[in-house]
């Protein structure tokens, strides 16, 4: 059975792989690394890329933290034990071109001193303009990697993503979803090693999925109005992360490293009161709902 040391090594290698792939995809910007330590135990490697030919701001973070379970952690996470261990890789990319979507991914592992452990993670896509053909390709890629490990993973995790990446006060999803999972443990149908392999394969899929979205869309010309729409949609992304995202809110409440936690926010975003929308913008808003069967969507 794989142990913490093997999982950490795999996650560090995954971070290196993704950074290398994204630098090649961007073509001009390089990641800057910020090493940090946590007083209570552990630390991480925050890597930021900015002002590139493709990516305006992005981060690929690795963390490995451990220590005593605080009362807030015990209450919010319903933990049974005295100490915890957590490690993972998290990614958010905000592109320059409004035709290229925002993308997010994380894979994580959590273990208690009682021996209880679980894996979590997922990938989701937030287009500024929803293009059904590209949404379909994104979900097909996720379905393919899920099917390698369990026939029910894709549909179960897609539903989980639809429910999780939802902004109740706007009554809209953050984007076109993807997959999301948490508290995955070994059982009679899948081993701990396979759950780690699934997490790593999902991580390696990330730059492939983003390349698929970006290679053509990054070259589309855009107007000032489309740039303003990009920033307006980024505002929705910020709202979700600061109000509803469990990792962000929990990290801020428990004294996590603020700079690394807020890496997920864009450099520029806007909120415009009672904004009038163009026809194409209204078409995108109409797609921001739960339960869309992106695999079988009709594309033109």
PDB file of C-alpha atoms in Angstrom:
ATOM      1  CA  UNK A   1       0.000   0.000   0.000  1.00  0.00           C
ATOM      2  CA  UNK A   2       1.343   3.446  -0.906  1.00  0.00           C
ATOM      3  CA  UNK A   3       2.425   5.647   1.986  1.00  0.00           C
ATOM      4  CA  UNK A   4       2.627   9.397   2.596  1.00  0.00           C
ATOM      5  CA  UNK A   5       6.191   9.653   1.310  1.00  0.00           C
ATOM      6  CA  UNK A   6       5.265   8.036  -2.001  1.00  0.00           C
ATOM      7  CA  UNK A   7       2.214  10.266  -2.388  1.00  0.00           C
ATOM      8  CA  UNK A   8       4.244  13.421  -1.685  1.00  0.00           C
ATOM      9  CA  UNK A   9       6.887  12.394  -4.217  1.00  0.00           C
ATOM     10  CA  UNK A  10       4.182  11.730  -6.814  1.00  0.00           C
ATOM     11  CA  UNK A  11       2.530  15.106  -6.181  1.00  0.00           C
ATOM     12  CA  UNK A  12       5.843  16.981  -6.392  1.00  0.00           C
ATOM     13  CA  UNK A  13       6.636  15.267  -9.688  1.00  0.00           C
ATOM     14  CA  UNK A  14       3.148  16.171 -10.898  1.00  0.00           C
ATOM     15  CA  UNK A  15       3.718  19.826 -10.058  1.00  0.00           C
ATOM     16  CA  UNK A  16       7.019  19.774 -11.973  1.00  0.00           C
ATOM     17  CA  UNK A  17       5.387  18.104 -14.982  1.00  0.00           C
ATOM     18  CA  UNK A  18       2.470  20.533 -15.153  1.00  0.00           C
ATOM     19  CA  UNK A  19       4.717  23.598 -14.800  1.00  0.00           C
ATOM     20  CA  UNK A  20       6.954  22.375 -17.599  1.00  0.00           C
ATOM     21  CA  UNK A  21       3.988  21.710 -19.888  1.00  0.00           C
ATOM     22  CA  UNK A  22       2.377  25.080 -19.166  1.00  0.00           C
ATOM     23  CA  UNK A  23       5.598  27.005 -19.778  1.00  0.00           C
ATOM     24  CA  UNK A  24       5.878  25.315 -23.173  1.00  0.00           C
ATOM     25  CA  UNK A  25       2.230  26.087 -23.924  1.00  0.00           C
ATOM     26  CA  UNK A  26       2.505  29.748 -22.915  1.00  0.00           C
ATOM     27  CA  UNK A  27       5.685  30.198 -24.897  1.00  0.00           C
ATOM     28  CA  UNK A  28       7.113  33.214 -23.088  1.00  0.00           C
ATOM     29  CA  UNK A  29       6.440  33.330 -19.329  1.00  0.00           C
ATOM     30  CA  UNK A  30       8.210  31.225 -16.706  1.00  0.00           C
ATOM     31  CA  UNK A  31       7.096  30.141 -13.243  1.00  0.00           C
ATOM     32  CA  UNK A  32       8.557  31.904 -10.235  1.00  0.00           C
ATOM     33  CA  UNK A  33       8.832  29.737  -7.125  1.00  0.00           C
ATOM     34  CA  UNK A  34       8.102  30.832  -3.571  1.00  0.00           C
ATOM     35  CA  UNK A  35       9.095  28.280  -0.917  1.00  0.00           C
ATOM     36  CA  UNK A  36       7.295  28.644   2.402  1.00  0.00           C
ATOM     37  CA  UNK A  37       7.155  26.972   5.791  1.00  0.00           C
ATOM     38  CA  UNK A  38       4.230  26.523   8.162  1.00  0.00           C
ATOM     39  CA  UNK A  39       4.885  27.169  11.840  1.00  0.00           C
ATOM     40  CA  UNK A  40       2.723  24.267  12.993  1.00  0.00           C
ATOM     41  CA  UNK A  41       4.371  21.861  10.548  1.00  0.00           C
ATOM     42  CA  UNK A  42       5.114  21.471   6.864  1.00  0.00           C
ATOM     43  CA  UNK A  43       5.209  23.964   4.017  1.00  0.00           C
ATOM     44  CA  UNK A  44       4.956  24.182   0.292  1.00  0.00           C
ATOM     45  CA  UNK A  45       6.081  25.384  -3.119  1.00  0.00           C
ATOM     46  CA  UNK A  46       3.953  28.161  -4.599  1.00  0.00           C
ATOM     47  CA  UNK A  47       4.699  28.678  -8.292  1.00  0.00           C
ATOM     48  CA  UNK A  48       3.257  31.696 -10.094  1.00  0.00           C
ATOM     49  CA  UNK A  49       3.257  32.497 -13.807  1.00  0.00           C
ATOM     50  CA  UNK A  50       2.152  35.912 -15.048  1.00  0.00           C
ATOM     51  CA  UNK A  51       1.983  38.279 -18.012  1.00  0.00           C
ATOM     52  CA  UNK A  52       2.685  35.567 -20.549  1.00  0.00           C
ATOM     53  CA  UNK A  53       1.519  35.298 -24.130  1.00  0.00           C
ATOM     54  CA  UNK A  54      -1.367  33.041 -23.012  1.00  0.00           C
ATOM     55  CA  UNK A  55      -1.650  33.301 -19.222  1.00  0.00           C
ATOM     56  CA  UNK A  56      -2.213  36.634 -17.494  1.00  0.00           C
ATOM     57  CA  UNK A  57      -1.957  35.062 -14.047  1.00  0.00           C
ATOM     58  CA  UNK A  58      -1.765  31.475 -12.887  1.00  0.00           C
ATOM     59  CA  UNK A  59      -0.438  29.288 -10.138  1.00  0.00           C
ATOM     60  CA  UNK A  60       0.574  25.668  -9.655  1.00  0.00           C
ATOM     61  CA  UNK A  61       0.927  25.050  -5.932  1.00  0.00           C
ATOM     62  CA  UNK A  62       2.200  22.099  -3.939  1.00  0.00           C
ATOM     63  CA  UNK A  63       1.684  21.848  -0.193  1.00  0.00           C
ATOM     64  CA  UNK A  64       2.447  19.342   2.550  1.00  0.00           C
ATOM     65  CA  UNK A  65       1.148  20.361   5.967  1.00  0.00           C
ATOM     66  CA  UNK A  66       0.634  18.521   9.232  1.00  0.00           C
ATOM     67  CA  UNK A  67       0.132  19.075  12.932  1.00  0.00           C
ATOM     68  CA  UNK A  68      -2.442  19.027  15.705  1.00  0.00           C
ATOM     69  CA  UNK A  69      -6.139  19.198  14.879  1.00  0.00           C
ATOM     70  CA  UNK A  70      -7.550  22.567  15.968  1.00  0.00           C
ATOM     71  CA  UNK A  71     -11.047  22.889  17.369  1.00  0.00           C
ATOM     72  CA  UNK A  72     -12.152  24.726  14.227  1.00  0.00           C
ATOM     73  CA  UNK A  73     -10.810  21.918  12.030  1.00  0.00           C
ATOM     74  CA  UNK A  74     -12.491  19.321  14.216  1.00  0.00           C
ATOM     75  CA  UNK A  75     -15.812  21.134  13.966  1.00  0.00           C
ATOM     76  CA  UNK A  76     -15.789  21.996  10.257  1.00  0.00           C
ATOM     77  CA  UNK A  77     -14.216  18.784   8.943  1.00  0.00           C
ATOM     78  CA  UNK A  78     -15.718  16.480  11.568  1.00  0.00           C
ATOM     79  CA  UNK A  79     -12.321  14.943  12.247  1.00  0.00           C
ATOM     80  CA  UNK A  80     -11.783  12.111  14.703  1.00  0.00           C
ATOM     81  CA  UNK A  81      -8.174  12.208  15.872  1.00  0.00           C
ATOM     82  CA  UNK A  82      -5.502  14.436  17.362  1.00  0.00           C
ATOM     83  CA  UNK A  83      -3.229  15.159  14.401  1.00  0.00           C
ATOM     84  CA  UNK A  84      -3.582  15.365  10.623  1.00  0.00           C
ATOM     85  CA  UNK A  85      -1.492  15.231   7.466  1.00  0.00           C
ATOM     86  CA  UNK A  86      -2.505  16.821   4.164  1.00  0.00           C
ATOM     87  CA  UNK A  87      -0.779  17.217   0.822  1.00  0.00           C
ATOM     88  CA  UNK A  88      -1.849  18.208  -2.660  1.00  0.00           C
ATOM     89  CA  UNK A  89      -1.432  20.160  -5.867  1.00  0.00           C
ATOM     90  CA  UNK A  90      -3.780  22.999  -6.823  1.00  0.00           C
ATOM     91  CA  UNK A  91      -3.930  25.023 -10.033  1.00  0.00           C
ATOM     92  CA  UNK A  92      -5.802  28.026 -11.403  1.00  0.00           C
ATOM     93  CA  UNK A  93      -5.105  29.748 -14.723  1.00  0.00           C
ATOM     94  CA  UNK A  94      -6.550  33.086 -15.852  1.00  0.00           C
ATOM     95  CA  UNK A  95      -5.820  33.736 -19.552  1.00  0.00           C
ATOM     96  CA  UNK A  96      -5.326  37.023 -21.372  1.00  0.00           C
ATOM     97  CA  UNK A  97      -7.716  36.278 -24.231  1.00  0.00           C
ATOM     98  CA  UNK A  98     -11.421  36.304 -23.272  1.00  0.00           C
ATOM     99  CA  UNK A  99     -12.060  33.473 -25.741  1.00  0.00           C
ATOM    100  CA  UNK A 100      -9.829  31.164 -23.669  1.00  0.00           C
ATOM    101  CA  UNK A 101     -11.450  29.783 -20.497  1.00  0.00           C
ATOM    102  CA  UNK A 102     -10.345  29.891 -16.879  1.00  0.00           C
ATOM    103  CA  UNK A 103      -9.380  26.430 -15.642  1.00  0.00           C
ATOM    104  CA  UNK A 104      -8.964  24.999 -12.149  1.00  0.00           C
ATOM    105  CA  UNK A 105      -7.677  21.691 -10.827  1.00  0.00           C
ATOM    106  CA  UNK A 106      -6.646  20.154  -7.554  1.00  0.00           C
ATOM    107  CA  UNK A 107      -5.695  16.740  -6.263  1.00  0.00           C
ATOM    108  CA  UNK A 108      -5.202  16.149  -2.559  1.00  0.00           C
ATOM    109  CA  UNK A 109      -4.615  13.498   0.083  1.00  0.00           C
ATOM    110  CA  UNK A 110      -5.617  13.701   3.751  1.00  0.00           C
ATOM    111  CA  UNK A 111      -4.645  11.344   6.567  1.00  0.00           C
ATOM    112  CA  UNK A 112      -5.395  11.253  10.297  1.00  0.00           C
ATOM    113  CA  UNK A 113      -3.279   9.788  13.071  1.00  0.00           C
ATOM    114  CA  UNK A 114      -6.070   7.214  13.468  1.00  0.00           C
ATOM    115  CA  UNK A 115      -5.143   5.769  10.066  1.00  0.00           C
ATOM    116  CA  UNK A 116      -8.232   7.120   8.314  1.00  0.00           C
ATOM    117  CA  UNK A 117      -7.348   8.646   4.917  1.00  0.00           C
ATOM    118  CA  UNK A 118      -9.003   9.893   1.756  1.00  0.00           C
ATOM    119  CA  UNK A 119      -8.310  11.411  -1.652  1.00  0.00           C
ATOM    120  CA  UNK A 120     -10.096  14.377  -3.222  1.00  0.00           C
ATOM    121  CA  UNK A 121      -9.829  16.637  -6.228  1.00  0.00           C
ATOM    122  CA  UNK A 122     -11.198  17.445  -9.648  1.00  0.00           C
ATOM    123  CA  UNK A 123     -11.006  19.686 -12.696  1.00  0.00           C
ATOM    124  CA  UNK A 124     -13.519  22.290 -13.831  1.00  0.00           C
ATOM    125  CA  UNK A 125     -13.682  24.796 -16.677  1.00  0.00           C
ATOM    126  CA  UNK A 126     -15.021  28.361 -16.614  1.00  0.00           C
ATOM    127  CA  UNK A 127     -15.341  29.755 -20.144  1.00  0.00           C
ATOM    128  CA  UNK A 128     -15.970  33.461 -20.526  1.00  0.00           C
ATOM    129  CA  UNK A 129     -17.919  32.471 -23.637  1.00  0.00           C
ATOM    130  CA  UNK A 130     -19.387  28.960 -23.662  1.00  0.00           C
ATOM    131  CA  UNK A 131     -18.698  27.123 -26.934  1.00  0.00           C
ATOM    132  CA  UNK A 132     -20.548  23.758 -26.827  1.00  0.00           C
ATOM    133  CA  UNK A 133     -17.979  22.024 -29.063  1.00  0.00           C
ATOM    134  CA  UNK A 134     -15.127  22.869 -26.690  1.00  0.00           C
ATOM    135  CA  UNK A 135     -17.199  22.034 -23.627  1.00  0.00           C
ATOM    136  CA  UNK A 136     -17.918  18.632 -25.137  1.00  0.00           C
ATOM    137  CA  UNK A 137     -14.219  17.951 -25.807  1.00  0.00           C
ATOM    138  CA  UNK A 138     -13.366  18.905 -22.229  1.00  0.00           C
ATOM    139  CA  UNK A 139     -15.934  16.530 -20.740  1.00  0.00           C
ATOM    140  CA  UNK A 140     -14.974  13.725 -23.121  1.00  0.00           C
ATOM    141  CA  UNK A 141     -11.396  13.925 -21.855  1.00  0.00           C
ATOM    142  CA  UNK A 142     -12.574  13.704 -18.249  1.00  0.00           C
ATOM    143  CA  UNK A 143     -14.902  10.822 -19.027  1.00  0.00           C
ATOM    144  CA  UNK A 144     -12.083   8.877 -20.686  1.00  0.00           C
ATOM    145  CA  UNK A 145      -9.743   9.082 -17.679  1.00  0.00           C
ATOM    146  CA  UNK A 146     -12.589   8.302 -15.255  1.00  0.00           C
ATOM    147  CA  UNK A 147     -13.624   5.218 -17.236  1.00  0.00           C
ATOM    148  CA  UNK A 148     -10.132   3.766 -16.838  1.00  0.00           C
ATOM    149  CA  UNK A 149     -10.760   3.419 -13.098  1.00  0.00           C
ATOM    150  CA  UNK A 150     -14.487   3.005 -12.502  1.00  0.00           C
ATOM    151  CA  UNK A 151     -17.559   3.028 -14.796  1.00  0.00           C
ATOM    152  CA  UNK A 152     -19.505   5.287 -12.419  1.00  0.00           C
ATOM    153  CA  UNK A 153     -16.781   7.847 -11.699  1.00  0.00           C
ATOM    154  CA  UNK A 154     -17.597  10.304 -14.482  1.00  0.00           C
ATOM    155  CA  UNK A 155     -21.350  10.644 -13.951  1.00  0.00           C
ATOM    156  CA  UNK A 156     -21.036  10.643 -10.154  1.00  0.00           C
ATOM    157  CA  UNK A 157     -18.215  13.184 -10.131  1.00  0.00           C
ATOM    158  CA  UNK A 158     -19.840  15.361 -12.811  1.00  0.00           C
ATOM    159  CA  UNK A 159     -22.967  15.648 -10.671  1.00  0.00           C
ATOM    160  CA  UNK A 160     -20.784  16.464  -7.674  1.00  0.00           C
ATOM    161  CA  UNK A 161     -19.080  19.238  -9.675  1.00  0.00           C
ATOM    162  CA  UNK A 162     -22.420  20.653 -10.856  1.00  0.00           C
ATOM    163  CA  UNK A 163     -23.598  20.849  -7.263  1.00  0.00           C
ATOM    164  CA  UNK A 164     -20.337  22.147  -5.831  1.00  0.00           C
ATOM    165  CA  UNK A 165     -19.391  24.795  -8.411  1.00  0.00           C
ATOM    166  CA  UNK A 166     -22.714  26.614  -8.073  1.00  0.00           C
ATOM    167  CA  UNK A 167     -23.303  30.221  -7.019  1.00  0.00           C
ATOM    168  CA  UNK A 168     -26.635  30.210  -5.156  1.00  0.00           C
ATOM    169  CA  UNK A 169     -26.985  33.987  -4.918  1.00  0.00           C
ATOM    170  CA  UNK A 170     -26.647  34.196  -8.719  1.00  0.00           C
ATOM    171  CA  UNK A 171     -28.537  30.950  -9.427  1.00  0.00           C
ATOM    172  CA  UNK A 172     -25.853  29.915 -11.906  1.00  0.00           C
ATOM    173  CA  UNK A 173     -22.960  27.504 -12.118  1.00  0.00           C
ATOM    174  CA  UNK A 174     -19.450  28.936 -12.076  1.00  0.00           C
ATOM    175  CA  UNK A 175     -18.802  27.505 -15.539  1.00  0.00           C
ATOM    176  CA  UNK A 176     -19.474  24.287 -17.425  1.00  0.00           C
ATOM    177  CA  UNK A 177     -18.392  22.096 -14.513  1.00  0.00           C
ATOM    178  CA  UNK A 178     -16.165  19.086 -14.876  1.00  0.00           C
ATOM    179  CA  UNK A 179     -15.598  16.520 -12.150  1.00  0.00           C
ATOM    180  CA  UNK A 180     -15.235  16.880  -8.391  1.00  0.00           C
ATOM    181  CA  UNK A 181     -14.755  14.213  -5.725  1.00  0.00           C
ATOM    182  CA  UNK A 182     -13.875  13.993  -2.061  1.00  0.00           C
ATOM    183  CA  UNK A 183     -13.370  11.423   0.718  1.00  0.00           C
ATOM    184  CA  UNK A 184     -12.472   8.645  -1.743  1.00  0.00           C
ATOM    185  CA  UNK A 185     -11.144   5.570   0.029  1.00  0.00           C
ATOM    186  CA  UNK A 186     -10.117   2.120  -1.086  1.00  0.00           C
ATOM    187  CA  UNK A 187     -12.882  -0.483  -1.274  1.00  0.00           C
ATOM    188  CA  UNK A 188     -13.550  -3.837  -2.906  1.00  0.00           C
ATOM    189  CA  UNK A 189     -13.500  -2.275  -6.393  1.00  0.00           C
ATOM    190  CA  UNK A 190     -10.488   0.057  -6.165  1.00  0.00           C
ATOM    191  CA  UNK A 191      -7.237   0.091  -4.180  1.00  0.00           C
ATOM    192  CA  UNK A 192      -5.396   2.946  -2.526  1.00  0.00           C
ATOM    193  CA  UNK A 193      -2.680   2.676  -5.187  1.00  0.00           C
ATOM    194  CA  UNK A 194      -5.313   2.983  -7.908  1.00  0.00           C
ATOM    195  CA  UNK A 195      -6.784   6.072  -6.251  1.00  0.00           C
ATOM    196  CA  UNK A 196      -3.334   7.661  -6.273  1.00  0.00           C
ATOM    197  CA  UNK A 197      -2.868   6.642  -9.918  1.00  0.00           C
ATOM    198  CA  UNK A 198      -6.243   8.190 -10.743  1.00  0.00           C
ATOM    199  CA  UNK A 199      -5.197  11.460  -9.100  1.00  0.00           C
ATOM    200  CA  UNK A 200      -1.886  11.530 -10.974  1.00  0.00           C
ATOM    201  CA  UNK A 201      -3.492  10.622 -14.317  1.00  0.00           C
ATOM    202  CA  UNK A 202      -6.050  13.376 -13.785  1.00  0.00           C
ATOM    203  CA  UNK A 203      -3.215  15.808 -13.082  1.00  0.00           C
ATOM    204  CA  UNK A 204      -1.314  14.768 -16.199  1.00  0.00           C
ATOM    205  CA  UNK A 205      -4.502  15.217 -18.205  1.00  0.00           C
ATOM    206  CA  UNK A 206      -4.742  18.841 -17.055  1.00  0.00           C
ATOM    207  CA  UNK A 207      -2.207  20.422 -19.466  1.00  0.00           C
ATOM    208  CA  UNK A 208      -3.578  18.297 -22.317  1.00  0.00           C
ATOM    209  CA  UNK A 209      -7.118  19.511 -21.685  1.00  0.00           C
ATOM    210  CA  UNK A 210      -5.969  23.110 -21.433  1.00  0.00           C
ATOM    211  CA  UNK A 211      -3.908  22.857 -24.615  1.00  0.00           C
ATOM    212  CA  UNK A 212      -7.000  21.543 -26.377  1.00  0.00           C
ATOM    213  CA  UNK A 213      -8.894  24.664 -25.296  1.00  0.00           C
ATOM    214  CA  UNK A 214      -6.131  27.198 -25.817  1.00  0.00           C
ATOM    215  CA  UNK A 215      -4.299  26.269 -29.005  1.00  0.00           C
ATOM    216  CA  UNK A 216      -6.947  27.647 -31.357  1.00  0.00           C
ATOM    217  CA  UNK A 217      -8.888  30.023 -29.116  1.00  0.00           C
ATOM    218  CA  UNK A 218      -5.808  32.000 -28.012  1.00  0.00           C
ATOM    219  CA  UNK A 219      -5.377  33.331 -31.550  1.00  0.00           C
ATOM    220  CA  UNK A 220      -8.901  34.732 -31.900  1.00  0.00           C
ATOM    221  CA  UNK A 221      -8.976  38.539 -31.967  1.00  0.00           C
ATOM    222  CA  UNK A 222     -10.962  40.308 -29.266  1.00  0.00           C
ATOM    223  CA  UNK A 223     -12.457  43.710 -28.629  1.00  0.00           C
ATOM    224  CA  UNK A 224     -12.473  46.002 -25.602  1.00  0.00           C
ATOM    225  CA  UNK A 225     -16.081  44.962 -25.008  1.00  0.00           C
ATOM    226  CA  UNK A 226     -15.073  41.286 -24.910  1.00  0.00           C
ATOM    227  CA  UNK A 227     -12.238  42.129 -22.526  1.00  0.00           C
ATOM    228  CA  UNK A 228     -14.737  43.913 -20.273  1.00  0.00           C
ATOM    229  CA  UNK A 229     -16.949  40.794 -20.360  1.00  0.00           C
ATOM    230  CA  UNK A 230     -13.950  38.647 -19.380  1.00  0.00           C
ATOM    231  CA  UNK A 231     -13.374  40.808 -16.312  1.00  0.00           C
ATOM    232  CA  UNK A 232     -17.090  40.787 -15.476  1.00  0.00           C
ATOM    233  CA  UNK A 233     -17.160  36.964 -15.573  1.00  0.00           C
ATOM    234  CA  UNK A 234     -13.999  36.887 -13.487  1.00  0.00           C
ATOM    235  CA  UNK A 235     -16.014  38.747 -10.878  1.00  0.00           C
ATOM    236  CA  UNK A 236     -18.299  35.718 -10.628  1.00  0.00           C
ATOM    237  CA  UNK A 237     -15.242  33.517 -10.175  1.00  0.00           C
ATOM    238  CA  UNK A 238     -14.071  35.704  -7.297  1.00  0.00           C
ATOM    239  CA  UNK A 239     -17.526  35.610  -5.692  1.00  0.00           C
ATOM    240  CA  UNK A 240     -17.573  31.824  -5.681  1.00  0.00           C
ATOM    241  CA  UNK A 241     -14.058  31.453  -4.327  1.00  0.00           C
ATOM    242  CA  UNK A 242     -14.442  33.952  -1.501  1.00  0.00           C
ATOM    243  CA  UNK A 243     -17.974  33.020  -0.467  1.00  0.00           C
ATOM    244  CA  UNK A 244     -18.468  29.322  -1.211  1.00  0.00           C
ATOM    245  CA  UNK A 245     -15.195  27.534  -1.956  1.00  0.00           C
ATOM    246  CA  UNK A 246     -14.517  25.303   1.050  1.00  0.00           C
ATOM    247  CA  UNK A 247     -10.746  25.224   0.622  1.00  0.00           C
ATOM    248  CA  UNK A 248     -10.440  29.002   0.346  1.00  0.00           C
ATOM    249  CA  UNK A 249     -12.751  29.880   3.217  1.00  0.00           C
ATOM    250  CA  UNK A 250     -11.349  27.166   5.479  1.00  0.00           C
ATOM    251  CA  UNK A 251      -7.757  28.200   4.784  1.00  0.00           C
ATOM    252  CA  UNK A 252      -8.475  31.841   5.563  1.00  0.00           C
ATOM    253  CA  UNK A 253     -10.347  30.992   8.764  1.00  0.00           C
ATOM    254  CA  UNK A 254      -7.638  28.658  10.068  1.00  0.00           C
ATOM    255  CA  UNK A 255      -4.600  30.863   9.525  1.00  0.00           C
ATOM    256  CA  UNK A 256      -3.453  29.407   6.223  1.00  0.00           C
ATOM    257  CA  UNK A 257      -0.931  31.186   4.040  1.00  0.00           C
ATOM    258  CA  UNK A 258      -3.039  33.984   2.556  1.00  0.00           C
ATOM    259  CA  UNK A 259      -0.856  34.695  -0.495  1.00  0.00           C
ATOM    260  CA  UNK A 260      -0.972  31.060  -1.603  1.00  0.00           C
ATOM    261  CA  UNK A 261      -4.673  30.671  -0.829  1.00  0.00           C
ATOM    262  CA  UNK A 262      -5.638  33.767  -2.850  1.00  0.00           C
ATOM    263  CA  UNK A 263      -3.435  32.715  -5.758  1.00  0.00           C
ATOM    264  CA  UNK A 264      -6.702  31.574  -7.344  1.00  0.00           C
ATOM    265  CA  UNK A 265      -7.966  35.128  -7.821  1.00  0.00           C
ATOM    266  CA  UNK A 266      -7.394  36.988 -11.111  1.00  0.00           C
ATOM    267  CA  UNK A 267      -5.241  40.069 -11.456  1.00  0.00           C
ATOM    268  CA  UNK A 268      -8.176  42.065 -12.850  1.00  0.00           C
ATOM    269  CA  UNK A 269     -11.919  41.586 -12.314  1.00  0.00           C
ATOM    270  CA  UNK A 270     -14.959  43.872 -12.326  1.00  0.00           C
ATOM    271  CA  UNK A 271     -18.461  44.318 -10.978  1.00  0.00           C
ATOM    272  CA  UNK A 272     -20.796  46.518 -13.053  1.00  0.00           C
ATOM    273  CA  UNK A 273     -24.199  47.414 -11.693  1.00  0.00           C
ATOM    274  CA  UNK A 274     -27.153  46.186 -13.757  1.00  0.00           C
ATOM    275  CA  UNK A 275     -24.972  45.503 -16.778  1.00  0.00           C
ATOM    276  CA  UNK A 276     -26.689  45.146 -20.166  1.00  0.00           C
ATOM    277  CA  UNK A 277     -25.653  41.951 -21.998  1.00  0.00           C
ATOM    278  CA  UNK A 278     -25.078  41.239 -25.655  1.00  0.00           C
ATOM    279  CA  UNK A 279     -26.784  38.322 -27.379  1.00  0.00           C
ATOM    280  CA  UNK A 280     -23.661  36.168 -27.135  1.00  0.00           C
ATOM    281  CA  UNK A 281     -23.243  36.985 -23.462  1.00  0.00           C
ATOM    282  CA  UNK A 282     -26.858  35.987 -22.797  1.00  0.00           C
ATOM    283  CA  UNK A 283     -26.219  32.709 -24.640  1.00  0.00           C
ATOM    284  CA  UNK A 284     -23.320  31.960 -22.298  1.00  0.00           C
ATOM    285  CA  UNK A 285     -25.400  32.786 -19.218  1.00  0.00           C
ATOM    286  CA  UNK A 286     -28.096  30.381 -20.455  1.00  0.00           C
ATOM    287  CA  UNK A 287     -25.554  27.511 -20.356  1.00  0.00           C
ATOM    288  CA  UNK A 288     -24.619  28.171 -16.723  1.00  0.00           C
ATOM    289  CA  UNK A 289     -26.932  25.594 -15.187  1.00  0.00           C
ATOM    290  CA  UNK A 290     -26.721  22.172 -13.614  1.00  0.00           C
ATOM    291  CA  UNK A 291     -27.359  18.921 -15.415  1.00  0.00           C
ATOM    292  CA  UNK A 292     -26.203  19.710 -18.957  1.00  0.00           C
ATOM    293  CA  UNK A 293     -25.206  16.496 -20.776  1.00  0.00           C
ATOM    294  CA  UNK A 294     -22.086  17.904 -22.373  1.00  0.00           C
ATOM    295  CA  UNK A 295     -21.009  14.556 -23.817  1.00  0.00           C
ATOM    296  CA  UNK A 296     -24.124  14.278 -25.992  1.00  0.00           C
ATOM    297  CA  UNK A 297     -24.693  17.959 -26.653  1.00  0.00           C
ATOM    298  CA  UNK A 298     -25.475  18.920 -30.241  1.00  0.00           C
ATOM    299  CA  UNK A 299     -22.633  20.988 -31.678  1.00  0.00           C
ATOM    300  CA  UNK A 300     -22.664  22.917 -34.924  1.00  0.00           C
TER     301      UNK A 300
END
